[in-house]
């Protein structure tokens, strides 16, 4: 009879299967494997290249940054904690943009413009995004009074229980 009222085992979804595996060894091995690959790249890649769709690559990167900044702002205004995820991704995109802008710029005015943009806009915005992702708020900001949404909280399923016996 007790088996009838036992809580049902939750079905394992693909995300449950992935999170049950310890990712640290894979991440560590992958990071270490990249070290010799960096040497190979540094020795074999040409210093200049002609690239097709150069404009599409840069427009795409800036579009992703815009989408990230907008979604982070909207989620934060709603009091949704998922703004930390979009802030982290957007901060990383901004750092990548600053890096590639400066290392691909021609010397002279183009390089000066890229450095000015990196120091004046991209890296400061990346710092704000990092602060938001890590849980800090810019000075002077107050936490919203709306309830926070907790992403990825497992659904609660109450198991049916038999009625208590009134007999003593």
CSV table of N, CA and C in Angstrom, one decimal:
chain,number,residue,atom,x,y,z
A,1,UNK,N,0.8,-1.2,0.0
A,1,UNK,CA,0.0,0.0,0.0
A,1,UNK,C,0.9,1.3,0.0
A,2,UNK,N,2.0,1.2,0.7
A,2,UNK,CA,2.9,2.4,0.8
A,2,UNK,C,3.4,2.7,-0.6
A,3,UNK,N,3.6,1.7,-1.5
A,3,UNK,CA,4.1,2.0,-2.8
A,3,UNK,C,3.2,2.8,-3.6
A,4,UNK,N,1.9,2.8,-3.4
A,4,UNK,CA,1.0,3.6,-4.1
A,4,UNK,C,1.1,5.1,-3.8
A,5,UNK,N,1.6,5.4,-2.7
A,5,UNK,CA,1.7,6.8,-2.3
A,5,UNK,C,3.2,7.3,-2.3
A,6,UNK,N,4.1,6.5,-2.8
A,6,UNK,CA,5.5,6.9,-2.9
A,6,UNK,C,5.6,8.0,-4.0
A,7,UNK,N,6.4,9.0,-3.7
A,7,UNK,CA,6.5,10.1,-4.7
A,7,UNK,C,7.1,9.6,-6.0
A,8,UNK,N,6.6,10.1,-7.1
A,8,UNK,CA,7.1,9.7,-8.4
A,8,UNK,C,8.5,10.2,-8.6
A,9,UNK,N,9.4,9.4,-9.2
A,9,UNK,CA,10.7,9.8,-9.5
A,9,UNK,C,10.6,10.8,-10.7
A,10,UNK,N,11.3,12.0,-10.5
A,10,UNK,CA,11.3,12.9,-11.6
A,10,UNK,C,11.9,12.4,-12.8
A,11,UNK,N,11.4,12.7,-14.0
A,11,UNK,CA,11.9,12.2,-15.2
A,11,UNK,C,13.2,13.0,-15.5
A,12,UNK,N,14.2,12.3,-15.9
A,12,UNK,CA,15.5,13.0,-16.2
A,12,UNK,C,15.4,13.6,-17.6
A,13,UNK,N,15.5,14.9,-17.7
A,13,UNK,CA,15.6,15.6,-18.9
A,13,UNK,C,17.0,15.7,-19.4
A,14,UNK,N,17.3,16.2,-20.6
A,14,UNK,CA,18.6,16.3,-21.1
A,14,UNK,C,19.5,17.2,-20.2
A,15,UNK,N,18.8,18.3,-19.6
A,15,UNK,CA,19.6,19.2,-18.8
A,15,UNK,C,20.0,18.5,-17.5
A,16,UNK,N,19.1,17.7,-17.0
A,16,UNK,CA,19.5,16.9,-15.7
A,16,UNK,C,20.6,16.0,-16.0
A,17,UNK,N,20.7,15.4,-17.1
A,17,UNK,CA,21.8,14.4,-17.5
A,17,UNK,C,23.1,15.2,-17.6
A,18,UNK,N,23.0,16.3,-18.2
A,18,UNK,CA,24.3,17.1,-18.4
A,18,UNK,C,24.8,17.6,-17.0
A,19,UNK,N,23.9,18.1,-16.2
A,19,UNK,CA,24.4,18.7,-14.9
A,19,UNK,C,24.8,17.6,-13.9
A,20,UNK,N,24.4,16.4,-14.2
A,20,UNK,CA,24.9,15.3,-13.3
A,20,UNK,C,26.3,14.9,-13.5
A,21,UNK,N,26.9,15.2,-14.7
A,21,UNK,CA,28.3,15.0,-15.0
A,21,UNK,C,29.1,16.2,-14.5
A,22,UNK,N,30.2,15.9,-13.9
A,22,UNK,CA,31.1,16.9,-13.4
A,22,UNK,C,31.8,17.6,-14.6
A,23,UNK,N,31.6,18.9,-14.9
A,23,UNK,CA,32.2,19.5,-16.0
A,23,UNK,C,33.6,20.0,-15.8
A,24,UNK,N,34.0,20.0,-14.5
A,24,UNK,CA,35.4,20.6,-14.2
A,24,UNK,C,36.5,19.9,-14.9
A,25,UNK,N,36.6,18.5,-14.9
A,25,UNK,CA,37.7,17.9,-15.6
A,25,UNK,C,37.7,18.2,-17.1
A,26,UNK,N,36.5,18.2,-17.7
A,26,UNK,CA,36.5,18.5,-19.2
A,26,UNK,C,36.9,20.0,-19.4
A,27,UNK,N,36.5,20.9,-18.6
A,27,UNK,CA,36.9,22.3,-18.8
A,27,UNK,C,38.4,22.4,-18.6
A,28,UNK,N,38.9,21.8,-17.6
A,28,UNK,CA,40.3,21.9,-17.3
A,28,UNK,C,41.2,21.3,-18.4
A,29,UNK,N,40.8,20.1,-18.9
A,29,UNK,CA,41.5,19.5,-20.0
A,29,UNK,C,41.5,20.3,-21.3
A,30,UNK,N,40.3,20.9,-21.5
A,30,UNK,CA,40.1,21.7,-22.7
A,30,UNK,C,41.0,23.0,-22.6
A,31,UNK,N,41.0,23.6,-21.5
A,31,UNK,CA,41.8,24.8,-21.3
A,31,UNK,C,43.3,24.5,-21.5
A,32,UNK,N,43.7,23.4,-20.9
A,32,UNK,CA,45.2,23.0,-21.0
A,32,UNK,C,45.5,22.6,-22.5
A,33,UNK,N,44.6,22.0,-23.2
A,33,UNK,CA,44.8,21.6,-24.6
A,33,UNK,C,45.0,22.8,-25.5
A,34,UNK,N,44.4,23.9,-25.1
A,34,UNK,CA,44.5,25.1,-25.9
A,34,UNK,C,45.8,25.8,-25.8
A,35,UNK,N,46.6,25.5,-24.8
A,35,UNK,CA,47.9,26.2,-24.6
A,35,UNK,C,48.8,25.9,-25.7
A,36,UNK,N,49.1,24.6,-26.1
A,36,UNK,CA,50.0,24.3,-27.2
A,36,UNK,C,49.4,24.8,-28.5
A,37,UNK,N,48.0,24.8,-28.7
A,37,UNK,CA,47.4,25.2,-29.9
A,37,UNK,C,47.6,26.7,-30.1
A,38,UNK,N,47.7,27.5,-29.0
A,38,UNK,CA,47.9,28.9,-29.1
A,38,UNK,C,49.3,29.1,-29.8
A,39,UNK,N,50.3,28.3,-29.4
A,39,UNK,CA,51.6,28.4,-30.0
A,39,UNK,C,51.6,28.1,-31.5
A,40,UNK,N,50.9,27.0,-31.8
A,40,UNK,CA,50.7,26.6,-33.2
A,40,UNK,C,50.1,27.8,-34.0
A,41,UNK,N,49.1,28.4,-33.5
A,41,UNK,CA,48.4,29.5,-34.2
A,41,UNK,C,49.4,30.7,-34.4
A,42,UNK,N,50.0,31.0,-33.3
A,42,UNK,CA,51.0,32.2,-33.3
A,42,UNK,C,52.1,32.0,-34.4
A,43,UNK,N,52.5,30.7,-34.6
A,43,UNK,CA,53.6,30.5,-35.5
A,43,UNK,C,53.1,30.3,-36.9
A,44,UNK,N,51.9,29.9,-37.2
A,44,UNK,CA,51.4,29.5,-38.5
A,44,UNK,C,50.5,30.5,-39.2
A,45,UNK,N,49.7,31.2,-38.4
A,45,UNK,CA,48.7,32.1,-39.0
A,45,UNK,C,49.4,33.3,-39.7
A,46,UNK,N,48.9,33.8,-40.8
A,46,UNK,CA,49.5,34.9,-41.5
A,46,UNK,C,49.1,36.2,-40.7
A,47,UNK,N,50.0,37.2,-40.8
A,47,UNK,CA,49.7,38.5,-40.0
A,47,UNK,C,48.6,39.3,-40.7
A,48,UNK,N,48.4,39.1,-42.0
A,48,UNK,CA,47.3,39.8,-42.7
A,48,UNK,C,46.5,38.8,-43.5
A,49,UNK,N,45.3,39.2,-43.7
A,49,UNK,CA,44.4,38.3,-44.5
A,49,UNK,C,43.3,39.1,-45.1
A,50,UNK,N,42.8,38.7,-46.3
A,50,UNK,CA,41.6,39.3,-46.9
A,50,UNK,C,40.4,38.5,-46.5
A,51,UNK,N,39.4,39.2,-46.0
A,51,UNK,CA,38.3,38.5,-45.4
A,51,UNK,C,37.0,38.9,-46.2
A,52,UNK,N,36.3,37.9,-46.6
A,52,UNK,CA,35.0,38.1,-47.2
A,52,UNK,C,33.9,38.3,-46.1
A,53,UNK,N,32.9,39.1,-46.4
A,53,UNK,CA,31.8,39.4,-45.4
A,53,UNK,C,32.3,40.1,-44.2
A,54,UNK,N,33.4,40.9,-44.3
A,54,UNK,CA,33.9,41.7,-43.1
A,54,UNK,C,32.8,42.5,-42.5
A,55,UNK,N,32.1,43.2,-43.3
A,55,UNK,CA,31.0,44.1,-42.8
A,55,UNK,C,29.9,43.3,-42.1
A,56,UNK,N,29.6,42.2,-42.6
A,56,UNK,CA,28.6,41.3,-41.9
A,56,UNK,C,29.0,40.8,-40.6
A,57,UNK,N,30.3,40.6,-40.5
A,57,UNK,CA,30.8,40.1,-39.2
A,57,UNK,C,30.7,41.2,-38.1
A,58,UNK,N,31.1,42.4,-38.5
A,58,UNK,CA,31.1,43.5,-37.5
A,58,UNK,C,29.7,44.0,-37.2
A,59,UNK,N,28.8,44.0,-38.2
A,59,UNK,CA,27.4,44.4,-38.0
A,59,UNK,C,26.8,43.3,-37.1
A,60,UNK,N,27.1,42.1,-37.3
A,60,UNK,CA,26.5,41.0,-36.5
A,60,UNK,C,26.9,41.1,-35.0
A,61,UNK,N,28.2,41.4,-34.8
A,61,UNK,CA,28.7,41.6,-33.5
A,61,UNK,C,28.1,42.7,-32.8
A,62,UNK,N,28.0,43.9,-33.4
A,62,UNK,CA,27.4,45.0,-32.8
A,62,UNK,C,25.9,44.8,-32.6
A,63,UNK,N,25.2,44.1,-33.5
A,63,UNK,CA,23.8,43.8,-33.3
A,63,UNK,C,23.6,42.9,-32.0
A,64,UNK,N,24.5,41.9,-31.8
A,64,UNK,CA,24.4,41.1,-30.6
A,64,UNK,C,24.7,41.9,-29.4
A,65,UNK,N,25.6,42.9,-29.4
A,65,UNK,CA,25.8,43.7,-28.3
A,65,UNK,C,24.6,44.6,-28.0
A,66,UNK,N,24.0,45.1,-29.0
A,66,UNK,CA,22.7,45.9,-28.8
A,66,UNK,C,21.6,45.1,-28.2
A,67,UNK,N,21.4,43.9,-28.7
A,67,UNK,CA,20.4,43.0,-28.2
A,67,UNK,C,20.7,42.6,-26.7
A,68,UNK,N,22.0,42.4,-26.4
A,68,UNK,CA,22.4,42.1,-25.0
A,68,UNK,C,22.1,43.2,-24.1
A,69,UNK,N,22.5,44.4,-24.5
A,69,UNK,CA,22.3,45.6,-23.6
A,69,UNK,C,20.8,45.8,-23.4
A,70,UNK,N,20.0,45.8,-24.5
A,70,UNK,CA,18.6,46.0,-24.4
A,70,UNK,C,17.9,44.9,-23.5
A,71,UNK,N,18.2,43.6,-23.7
A,71,UNK,CA,17.6,42.6,-22.9
A,71,UNK,C,18.0,42.7,-21.5
A,72,UNK,N,19.3,43.0,-21.2
A,72,UNK,CA,19.7,43.2,-19.8
A,72,UNK,C,19.0,44.3,-19.1
A,73,UNK,N,18.8,45.4,-19.8
A,73,UNK,CA,18.0,46.5,-19.2
A,73,UNK,C,16.6,46.2,-18.9
A,74,UNK,N,15.9,45.5,-19.9
A,74,UNK,CA,14.5,45.1,-19.7
A,74,UNK,C,14.4,44.1,-18.6
A,75,UNK,N,15.2,43.1,-18.6
A,75,UNK,CA,15.1,42.1,-17.5
A,75,UNK,C,15.4,42.7,-16.1
A,76,UNK,N,16.4,43.6,-16.1
A,76,UNK,CA,16.7,44.3,-14.8
A,76,UNK,C,15.5,45.2,-14.3
A,77,UNK,N,14.9,45.9,-15.3
A,77,UNK,CA,13.8,46.8,-14.9
A,77,UNK,C,12.6,46.0,-14.4
A,78,UNK,N,12.5,44.7,-14.9
A,78,UNK,CA,11.4,43.9,-14.5
A,78,UNK,C,11.7,43.2,-13.2
A,79,UNK,N,12.9,43.3,-12.7
A,79,UNK,CA,13.3,42.7,-11.5
A,79,UNK,C,13.6,41.2,-11.7
A,80,UNK,N,13.9,40.8,-12.9
A,80,UNK,CA,14.2,39.4,-13.2
A,80,UNK,C,15.7,39.1,-13.1
A,81,UNK,N,16.0,38.2,-12.2
A,81,UNK,CA,17.5,37.8,-12.0
A,81,UNK,C,18.2,37.3,-13.2
A,82,UNK,N,17.5,36.9,-14.2
A,82,UNK,CA,18.1,36.4,-15.5
A,82,UNK,C,18.9,37.5,-16.2
A,83,UNK,N,18.8,38.8,-15.7
A,83,UNK,CA,19.6,39.9,-16.3
A,83,UNK,C,21.0,39.6,-16.1
A,84,UNK,N,21.4,38.8,-15.1
A,84,UNK,CA,22.8,38.5,-14.8
A,84,UNK,C,23.4,37.7,-15.9
A,85,UNK,N,22.6,36.8,-16.5
A,85,UNK,CA,23.1,36.0,-17.6
A,85,UNK,C,23.3,36.8,-18.9
A,86,UNK,N,22.4,37.7,-19.2
A,86,UNK,CA,22.5,38.5,-20.4
A,86,UNK,C,23.7,39.5,-20.2
A,87,UNK,N,23.8,40.0,-18.9
A,87,UNK,CA,24.9,40.9,-18.6
A,87,UNK,C,26.2,40.3,-18.8
A,88,UNK,N,26.4,39.0,-18.4
A,88,UNK,CA,27.7,38.3,-18.5
A,88,UNK,C,28.0,38.1,-20.0
A,89,UNK,N,27.0,37.7,-20.8
A,89,UNK,CA,27.3,37.5,-22.2
A,89,UNK,C,27.6,38.8,-22.9
A,90,UNK,N,26.9,39.8,-22.6
A,90,UNK,CA,27.1,41.1,-23.2
A,90,UNK,C,28.4,41.7,-22.8
A,91,UNK,N,28.8,41.6,-21.6
A,91,UNK,CA,30.1,42.0,-21.2
A,91,UNK,C,31.2,41.3,-21.9
A,92,UNK,N,31.1,40.0,-22.1
A,92,UNK,CA,32.1,39.3,-22.9
A,92,UNK,C,32.1,39.8,-24.3
A,93,UNK,N,31.0,40.0,-24.9
A,93,UNK,CA,31.0,40.5,-26.3
A,93,UNK,C,31.6,41.9,-26.4
A,94,UNK,N,31.4,42.7,-25.4
A,94,UNK,CA,32.0,44.1,-25.5
A,94,UNK,C,33.5,44.0,-25.4
A,95,UNK,N,34.0,43.1,-24.6
A,95,UNK,CA,35.5,43.0,-24.4
A,95,UNK,C,36.1,42.4,-25.8
A,96,UNK,N,35.4,41.5,-26.3
A,96,UNK,CA,35.8,40.9,-27.6
A,96,UNK,C,35.8,42.0,-28.7
A,97,UNK,N,34.8,42.8,-28.7
A,97,UNK,CA,34.7,43.9,-29.7
A,97,UNK,C,35.9,44.9,-29.5
A,98,UNK,N,36.1,45.3,-28.3
A,98,UNK,CA,37.2,46.2,-28.0
A,98,UNK,C,38.6,45.6,-28.5
A,99,UNK,N,38.8,44.3,-28.2
A,99,UNK,CA,40.0,43.7,-28.6
A,99,UNK,C,40.2,43.6,-30.1
A,100,UNK,N,39.2,43.2,-30.8
A,100,UNK,CA,39.3,43.0,-32.2
A,100,UNK,C,39.3,44.4,-32.9
A,101,UNK,N,38.6,45.4,-32.4
A,101,UNK,CA,38.7,46.7,-32.9
A,101,UNK,C,40.1,47.3,-32.9
A,102,UNK,N,40.8,47.1,-31.8
A,102,UNK,CA,42.1,47.6,-31.6
A,102,UNK,C,43.2,46.8,-32.4
A,103,UNK,N,43.1,45.5,-32.4
A,103,UNK,CA,44.2,44.7,-33.0
A,103,UNK,C,44.0,44.7,-34.5
A,104,UNK,N,42.8,45.0,-35.1
A,104,UNK,CA,42.6,45.0,-36.5
A,104,UNK,C,42.7,46.4,-37.1
A,105,UNK,N,42.8,47.4,-36.3
A,105,UNK,CA,42.8,48.8,-36.8
A,105,UNK,C,44.2,49.1,-37.4
A,106,UNK,N,44.2,49.8,-38.5
A,106,UNK,CA,45.4,50.3,-39.1
A,106,UNK,C,46.0,51.4,-38.2
A,107,UNK,N,47.3,51.5,-38.3
A,107,UNK,CA,48.0,52.5,-37.4
A,107,UNK,C,47.5,53.9,-37.8
A,108,UNK,N,47.6,54.8,-36.9
A,108,UNK,CA,47.3,56.2,-37.1
A,108,UNK,C,45.9,56.6,-36.6
A,109,UNK,N,45.1,57.3,-37.3
A,109,UNK,CA,43.8,57.7,-36.9
A,109,UNK,C,42.8,56.6,-36.6
A,110,UNK,N,42.9,55.5,-37.4
A,110,UNK,CA,42.0,54.4,-37.2
A,110,UNK,C,42.3,53.7,-35.9
A,111,UNK,N,43.5,53.5,-35.5
A,111,UNK,CA,43.9,52.9,-34.3
A,111,UNK,C,43.5,53.8,-33.1
A,112,UNK,N,43.7,55.1,-33.3
A,112,UNK,CA,43.4,56.1,-32.2
A,112,UNK,C,41.9,56.1,-31.9
A,113,UNK,N,41.1,56.0,-33.0
A,113,UNK,CA,39.6,55.9,-32.9
A,113,UNK,C,39.2,54.6,-32.2
A,114,UNK,N,39.9,53.5,-32.5
A,114,UNK,CA,39.5,52.2,-31.9
A,114,UNK,C,39.9,52.2,-30.4
A,115,UNK,N,41.0,52.8,-30.1
A,115,UNK,CA,41.4,52.8,-28.6
A,115,UNK,C,40.4,53.8,-27.9
A,116,UNK,N,40.1,54.9,-28.5
A,116,UNK,CA,39.1,55.8,-27.8
A,116,UNK,C,37.8,55.1,-27.6
A,117,UNK,N,37.3,54.4,-28.6
A,117,UNK,CA,36.0,53.7,-28.5
A,117,UNK,C,36.1,52.6,-27.4
A,118,UNK,N,37.2,51.9,-27.4
A,118,UNK,CA,37.4,50.8,-26.4
A,118,UNK,C,37.4,51.4,-25.0
A,119,UNK,N,38.2,52.5,-24.8
A,119,UNK,CA,38.4,53.1,-23.4
A,119,UNK,C,37.2,53.9,-23.0
A,120,UNK,N,36.5,54.5,-24.0
A,120,UNK,CA,35.4,55.4,-23.7
A,120,UNK,C,34.0,54.8,-23.6
A,121,UNK,N,33.9,53.6,-24.3
A,121,UNK,CA,32.5,53.0,-24.4
A,121,UNK,C,32.5,51.5,-24.1
A,122,UNK,N,33.3,50.8,-24.9
A,122,UNK,CA,33.1,49.3,-24.8
A,122,UNK,C,33.6,48.7,-23.5
A,123,UNK,N,34.8,49.1,-23.0
A,123,UNK,CA,35.3,48.5,-21.7
A,123,UNK,C,34.5,49.1,-20.5
A,124,UNK,N,34.1,50.3,-20.5
A,124,UNK,CA,33.3,50.8,-19.3
A,124,UNK,C,31.9,50.1,-19.3
A,125,UNK,N,31.3,49.9,-20.5
A,125,UNK,CA,30.1,49.1,-20.5
A,125,UNK,C,30.3,47.7,-20.1
A,126,UNK,N,31.4,47.1,-20.5
A,126,UNK,CA,31.7,45.7,-20.1
A,126,UNK,C,31.9,45.6,-18.6
A,127,UNK,N,32.4,46.7,-18.0
A,127,UNK,CA,32.6,46.7,-16.5
A,127,UNK,C,31.2,46.8,-15.8
A,128,UNK,N,30.3,47.6,-16.3
A,128,UNK,CA,29.0,47.7,-15.8
A,128,UNK,C,28.3,46.3,-15.9
A,129,UNK,N,28.4,45.7,-17.1
A,129,UNK,CA,27.8,44.4,-17.3
A,129,UNK,C,28.4,43.3,-16.3
A,130,UNK,N,29.7,43.4,-16.1
A,130,UNK,CA,30.4,42.4,-15.2
A,130,UNK,C,29.8,42.6,-13.7
A,131,UNK,N,29.7,43.9,-13.3
A,131,UNK,CA,29.2,44.2,-12.0
A,131,UNK,C,27.7,43.7,-11.9
A,132,UNK,N,26.9,43.9,-12.9
A,132,UNK,CA,25.6,43.3,-12.8
A,132,UNK,C,25.5,41.8,-12.8
A,133,UNK,N,26.4,41.2,-13.6
A,133,UNK,CA,26.4,39.7,-13.6
A,133,UNK,C,26.9,39.1,-12.3
A,134,UNK,N,27.8,39.8,-11.6
A,134,UNK,CA,28.3,39.3,-10.3
A,134,UNK,C,27.4,39.7,-9.1
A,135,UNK,N,26.4,40.5,-9.4
A,135,UNK,CA,25.5,40.8,-8.3
A,135,UNK,C,25.5,42.2,-7.8
A,136,UNK,N,26.5,43.0,-8.3
A,136,UNK,CA,26.6,44.3,-7.8
A,136,UNK,C,25.7,45.2,-8.6
A,137,UNK,N,25.3,46.4,-7.9
A,137,UNK,CA,24.5,47.4,-8.6
A,137,UNK,C,25.4,48.6,-8.7
A,138,UNK,N,25.2,49.4,-9.8
A,138,UNK,CA,25.9,50.7,-9.8
A,138,UNK,C,25.6,51.5,-8.6
A,139,UNK,N,26.6,52.3,-8.2
A,139,UNK,CA,26.4,53.2,-7.0
A,139,UNK,C,25.2,54.1,-7.3
A,140,UNK,N,24.4,54.2,-6.2
A,140,UNK,CA,23.2,55.0,-6.3
A,140,UNK,C,21.9,54.3,-6.7
A,141,UNK,N,22.1,53.1,-7.2
A,141,UNK,CA,20.9,52.3,-7.6
A,141,UNK,C,20.3,51.6,-6.4
A,142,UNK,N,19.0,51.5,-6.4
A,142,UNK,CA,18.4,50.8,-5.3
A,142,UNK,C,17.7,49.6,-5.9
A,143,UNK,N,17.6,48.5,-5.1
A,143,UNK,CA,17.0,47.3,-5.5
A,143,UNK,C,15.5,47.6,-5.7
A,144,UNK,N,14.9,47.0,-6.7
A,144,UNK,CA,13.5,47.1,-7.0
A,144,UNK,C,12.7,46.4,-6.0
A,145,UNK,N,11.5,46.9,-5.8
A,145,UNK,CA,10.6,46.3,-4.8
A,145,UNK,C,9.8,45.1,-5.4
A,146,UNK,N,10.0,44.9,-6.7
A,146,UNK,CA,9.3,43.8,-7.3
A,146,UNK,C,10.0,42.5,-6.9
A,147,UNK,N,9.2,41.4,-6.8
A,147,UNK,CA,9.8,40.1,-6.4
A,147,UNK,C,10.8,39.6,-7.5
A,148,UNK,N,11.8,39.0,-7.1
A,148,UNK,CA,12.8,38.4,-8.0
A,148,UNK,C,12.3,37.1,-8.5
A,149,UNK,N,12.6,36.8,-9.8
A,149,UNK,CA,12.3,35.5,-10.4
A,149,UNK,C,13.5,34.7,-10.3
A,150,UNK,N,13.4,33.5,-9.8
A,150,UNK,CA,14.5,32.6,-9.7
A,150,UNK,C,14.5,31.6,-10.9
A,151,UNK,N,15.5,31.8,-11.8
A,151,UNK,CA,15.5,30.9,-13.0
A,151,UNK,C,15.9,29.5,-12.6
A,152,UNK,N,15.4,28.6,-13.4
A,152,UNK,CA,15.8,27.2,-13.2
A,152,UNK,C,15.4,26.5,-11.9
A,153,UNK,N,14.4,27.1,-11.3
A,153,UNK,CA,14.0,26.4,-10.0
A,153,UNK,C,13.1,25.2,-10.5
A,154,UNK,N,13.4,24.0,-9.9
A,154,UNK,CA,12.6,22.8,-10.3
A,154,UNK,C,11.2,23.0,-9.9
A,155,UNK,N,10.3,22.4,-10.7
A,155,UNK,CA,8.9,22.5,-10.3
A,155,UNK,C,8.6,21.7,-9.0
A,156,UNK,N,7.8,22.2,-8.2
A,156,UNK,CA,7.5,21.4,-7.0
A,156,UNK,C,6.2,20.6,-7.2
A,157,UNK,N,6.4,19.3,-7.0
A,157,UNK,CA,5.2,18.4,-7.1
A,157,UNK,C,5.0,17.8,-5.8
A,158,UNK,N,3.8,18.0,-5.3
A,158,UNK,CA,3.5,17.4,-4.0
A,158,UNK,C,3.0,16.0,-4.2
A,159,UNK,N,3.5,15.1,-3.4
A,159,UNK,CA,3.1,13.7,-3.6
A,159,UNK,C,1.8,13.5,-2.8
A,160,UNK,N,0.8,12.8,-3.4
A,160,UNK,CA,-0.5,12.6,-2.7
A,160,UNK,C,-0.2,11.7,-1.5
A,161,UNK,N,-0.8,12.1,-0.4
A,161,UNK,CA,-0.7,11.3,0.8
A,161,UNK,C,-2.0,10.8,1.2
A,162,UNK,N,-2.0,9.6,1.8
A,162,UNK,CA,-3.3,9.1,2.3
A,162,UNK,C,-3.9,10.0,3.4
A,163,UNK,N,-5.1,10.1,3.6
A,163,UNK,CA,-5.7,10.8,4.7
A,163,UNK,C,-5.3,10.1,6.0
A,164,UNK,N,-5.0,11.0,7.0
A,164,UNK,CA,-4.6,10.4,8.3
A,164,UNK,C,-5.8,9.7,8.9
A,165,UNK,N,-5.4,8.7,9.6
A,165,UNK,CA,-6.4,7.9,10.2
A,165,UNK,C,-6.8,8.6,11.5
A,166,UNK,N,-8.1,8.6,11.8
A,166,UNK,CA,-8.6,9.3,13.0
A,166,UNK,C,-8.5,8.3,14.2
A,167,UNK,N,-8.2,7.0,13.9
A,167,UNK,CA,-8.1,6.1,15.0
A,167,UNK,C,-6.8,6.3,15.8
A,168,UNK,N,-6.9,6.1,17.1
A,168,UNK,CA,-5.7,6.2,17.9
A,168,UNK,C,-5.4,4.9,18.5
